[in-house]
XYZ file of C-alpha atoms in Angstrom:
276
model
C 6.306 0.146 54.957
C 7.564 3.465 56.301
C 7.553 4.049 60.044
C 7.822 7.585 61.323
C 8.404 8.882 64.807
C 5.954 11.634 65.765
C 6.850 14.402 68.169
C 3.400 14.527 69.723
C 3.098 12.873 73.116
C -0.566 12.127 72.434
C -1.314 8.743 70.911
C -4.841 7.893 69.817
C -5.664 4.194 69.814
C -8.375 2.534 67.785
C -8.588 -0.012 70.576
C -10.187 2.464 72.984
C -13.073 4.119 71.106
C -14.854 4.774 74.384
C -12.275 7.404 75.327
C -13.719 10.756 74.270
C -11.781 13.277 76.360
C -9.726 15.586 74.110
C -5.947 15.683 74.670
C -4.542 18.505 76.756
C -3.755 21.462 74.526
C -0.118 22.417 74.286
C 0.574 25.946 75.586
C 1.111 28.700 73.052
C 4.817 29.544 72.860
C 6.464 32.956 72.991
C 8.575 33.852 69.993
C 6.588 31.537 67.758
C 4.571 32.426 64.665
C 1.427 30.414 63.997
C 0.328 30.435 60.363
C -3.373 29.945 60.960
C -6.180 29.372 58.498
C -9.454 31.041 59.470
C -11.614 29.079 57.054
C -14.085 30.626 54.589
C -15.646 33.195 56.913
C -18.322 31.617 59.086
C -17.018 31.538 62.694
C -18.378 28.012 63.243
C -15.928 26.754 60.608
C -12.845 27.920 62.517
C -10.987 24.985 64.057
C -10.688 24.586 67.808
C -6.923 25.010 67.631
C -7.204 28.207 65.603
C -9.681 29.639 68.107
C -7.422 28.766 71.046
C -4.359 30.354 69.456
C -6.241 33.535 68.575
C -7.596 33.730 72.109
C -4.142 33.477 73.694
C -1.738 35.206 71.282
C 0.181 38.423 71.930
C -0.118 39.698 68.358
C -2.651 39.049 65.595
C -1.584 39.770 62.019
C -4.673 39.319 59.883
C -5.848 39.446 56.273
C -8.814 41.113 54.585
C -10.715 37.823 54.196
C -9.996 36.428 57.655
C -13.024 35.679 59.845
C -14.177 39.105 61.196
C -15.351 37.584 64.480
C -11.789 36.560 65.268
C -10.847 40.150 66.071
C -13.107 39.952 69.128
C -11.639 36.681 70.426
C -8.272 38.144 71.375
C -7.182 39.314 74.808
C -7.385 43.066 75.525
C -3.579 43.240 75.518
C -3.240 41.632 72.094
C -1.852 43.926 69.390
C -3.701 43.658 66.076
C -2.128 44.385 62.691
C -4.209 44.569 59.501
C -2.193 43.571 56.440
C -5.012 42.674 54.051
C -4.807 42.670 50.285
C -7.684 43.578 47.996
C -7.820 43.835 44.231
C -7.495 47.435 43.120
C -6.721 48.717 46.615
C -3.505 49.633 48.387
C -2.084 46.685 50.252
C 0.901 45.934 52.457
C 3.751 44.410 50.412
C 4.426 40.760 51.171
C 8.003 41.510 52.217
C 6.783 43.971 54.855
C 4.358 41.370 56.235
C 7.143 38.832 56.558
C 9.436 41.383 58.211
C 6.681 42.209 60.698
C 6.270 38.545 61.640
C 9.998 38.196 62.241
C 10.128 41.423 64.261
C 7.223 40.467 66.536
C 8.591 36.983 67.138
C 12.045 38.346 67.996
C 10.366 40.593 70.562
C 9.268 37.397 72.303
C 5.633 37.593 71.264
C 3.399 34.699 70.323
C 2.097 35.666 66.895
C -0.936 34.441 64.978
C -0.748 35.139 61.267
C -4.419 34.767 60.390
C -5.447 34.074 56.819
C -8.777 33.479 55.136
C -9.171 29.886 54.011
C -6.114 27.657 54.340
C -2.630 29.201 54.654
C -1.034 26.762 52.218
C -3.669 27.007 49.452
C -3.119 30.254 47.549
C -2.485 31.971 50.881
C 1.264 32.623 50.492
C 1.829 30.638 53.655
C 4.709 28.804 52.028
C 6.548 32.070 51.405
C 6.066 33.182 54.986
C 7.136 29.824 56.384
C 10.326 29.971 54.317
C 11.094 33.504 55.549
C 10.579 32.433 59.157
C 12.800 29.391 58.713
C 15.547 31.520 57.177
C 15.287 33.923 60.132
C 15.460 31.094 62.650
C 11.934 31.735 63.935
C 9.838 28.858 65.283
C 6.533 28.416 63.478
C 3.538 26.125 63.157
C 0.972 25.733 60.383
C -2.693 25.339 61.313
C -4.782 24.108 58.358
C -8.357 25.128 57.680
C -11.338 24.715 55.373
C -10.260 26.189 52.053
C -12.627 28.310 49.967
C -13.280 25.713 47.265
C -14.549 23.144 49.752
C -16.657 25.651 51.666
C -18.158 27.349 48.619
C -19.124 24.023 47.103
C -20.602 22.638 50.315
C -22.599 25.786 51.077
C -23.890 25.915 47.498
C -24.887 22.247 47.470
C -22.207 21.172 44.982
C -20.465 17.802 45.457
C -17.016 18.501 44.026
C -16.562 14.817 43.298
C -19.293 12.476 42.116
C -19.043 8.867 41.021
C -21.073 9.543 37.887
C -19.677 12.924 36.891
C -16.291 13.763 38.396
C -13.463 11.665 39.781
C -10.891 14.470 39.699
C -10.661 17.863 41.374
C -8.267 20.648 40.406
C -7.635 23.877 42.335
C -6.438 26.726 40.132
C -5.446 30.335 40.677
C -6.996 32.816 38.287
C -4.453 35.426 39.346
C -0.849 34.398 38.862
C 2.247 36.222 40.054
C 2.687 39.134 37.603
C 6.471 38.805 38.003
C 6.483 35.395 36.318
C 8.155 35.351 32.932
C 5.910 32.552 31.716
C 2.343 31.575 32.522
C 2.132 28.425 34.604
C -1.504 27.675 33.794
C -2.271 26.469 30.295
C -6.043 26.784 30.393
C -6.542 24.944 27.129
C -4.966 21.850 28.662
C -7.363 21.902 31.615
C -10.296 22.072 29.215
C -9.671 18.461 28.230
C -9.179 16.816 31.622
C -12.809 15.996 32.460
C -12.285 17.226 36.017
C -14.017 19.695 38.329
C -12.126 22.988 38.149
C -12.179 25.340 41.144
C -10.923 28.817 40.306
C -9.646 31.118 43.043
C -9.189 34.870 42.443
C -10.518 34.611 38.897
C -13.341 37.157 38.757
C -11.366 39.846 36.910
C -10.046 37.377 34.305
C -13.144 35.387 33.448
C -13.311 36.568 29.855
C -9.769 35.406 29.132
C -10.108 32.138 31.060
C -13.389 31.097 29.468
C -12.155 31.964 25.982
C -9.095 29.772 26.551
C -11.158 26.891 27.926
C -13.492 27.036 24.934
C -10.542 27.229 22.547
C -9.158 24.151 24.272
C -12.256 22.141 23.482
C -14.442 22.557 26.558
C -18.106 22.217 25.622
C -19.885 25.603 25.660
C -22.747 24.161 27.722
C -20.473 22.906 30.515
C -22.108 23.970 33.811
C -20.485 26.676 35.932
C -21.364 27.935 39.395
C -20.137 31.197 40.876
C -20.425 31.346 44.668
C -19.924 34.799 46.152
C -19.290 35.347 49.894
C -19.477 31.625 50.670
C -20.785 30.780 54.170
C -21.720 34.409 54.911
C -25.397 35.429 55.258
C -25.065 37.424 52.017
C -23.886 34.403 50.009
C -25.119 34.367 46.399
C -24.844 31.576 43.849
C -25.237 31.852 40.093
C -25.448 28.705 37.950
C -24.806 29.123 34.242
C -22.605 27.711 31.465
C -19.076 28.428 30.303
C -20.212 30.289 27.201
C -22.629 32.490 29.184
C -20.472 32.983 32.294
C -19.095 36.469 31.607
C -22.499 37.891 30.661
C -24.232 36.316 33.673
C -21.637 37.638 36.105
C -22.089 41.158 34.741
C -25.873 40.899 34.769
C -26.033 39.767 38.403
C -23.267 42.087 39.594
C -21.138 39.306 41.035
C -17.656 40.188 42.221
C -14.863 39.006 44.497
C -14.629 37.252 46.833
C -16.105 34.427 44.801
C -15.291 30.866 43.832
C -15.847 29.686 40.265
C -16.638 25.975 39.959
C -16.612 24.482 36.467
C -17.836 21.022 35.564
C -20.979 18.870 35.452
C -21.252 18.832 39.269
C -21.839 22.610 39.283
C -25.413 22.013 38.135
C -26.207 20.333 41.464
C -26.413 23.803 43.017
C -29.874 24.049 41.458
C -31.190 20.952 43.249
C -29.073 20.509 46.397
C -28.887 24.124 47.588
C -29.638 24.398 51.303
C -27.937 27.505 52.679
C -29.591 30.183 50.555
C -33.106 28.786 50.837
């Protein structure tokens, strides 16, 4: 058994379930960068800690897909910096974003680096944390609801199911173009009998589906595409692997969207609740 000493002064005991008062929030610290996940978009899905940090920070450095409401939660004196990235549009280089975080922290500001979804799931939070550590900057990571979980829940798709899926795999459809070799062998994933959740894959669906089919995935395997998950304009399309590219074109679906592949995707047709 491994025992670990936690820094937190708050200890929750299972012996006192009647105690419901939340612990006192630690004050936001100057010169610290908070890598904060904003969740999928709906403001109700932002964590209490994320909301508190946004409300109190000196500088907000935010992405394109971060919760839009968050911009109105800051203090009037808070400086806001948009550093969003969008496919096919000019974006701020990652190195410049990291330099900005270091600069603001060294000026003694409390900085919230706000990202859509979770900062450590395809959010480049690991790169930013490493840069801050190398620069000697204090930082914290605030997790959030990642897009795969939100898109599935809001579309009525149980990502795991005792009868259909006991494995869940999160995959990026857009790898680092600087890589010398591809990290994702799609043909291998075609044989794993798992639910596949594809992030940032809308511009590569033709290649991905052709590789999955070549790897032995059944053409009639259900697929769900959930666009703008948790937003009022959310749209869900349920189809099959072999028809996916044609259906996406026909319905005009585009990013941001989550692609969910596997038998559980068909549940969107019977368990949908948000788009009704």
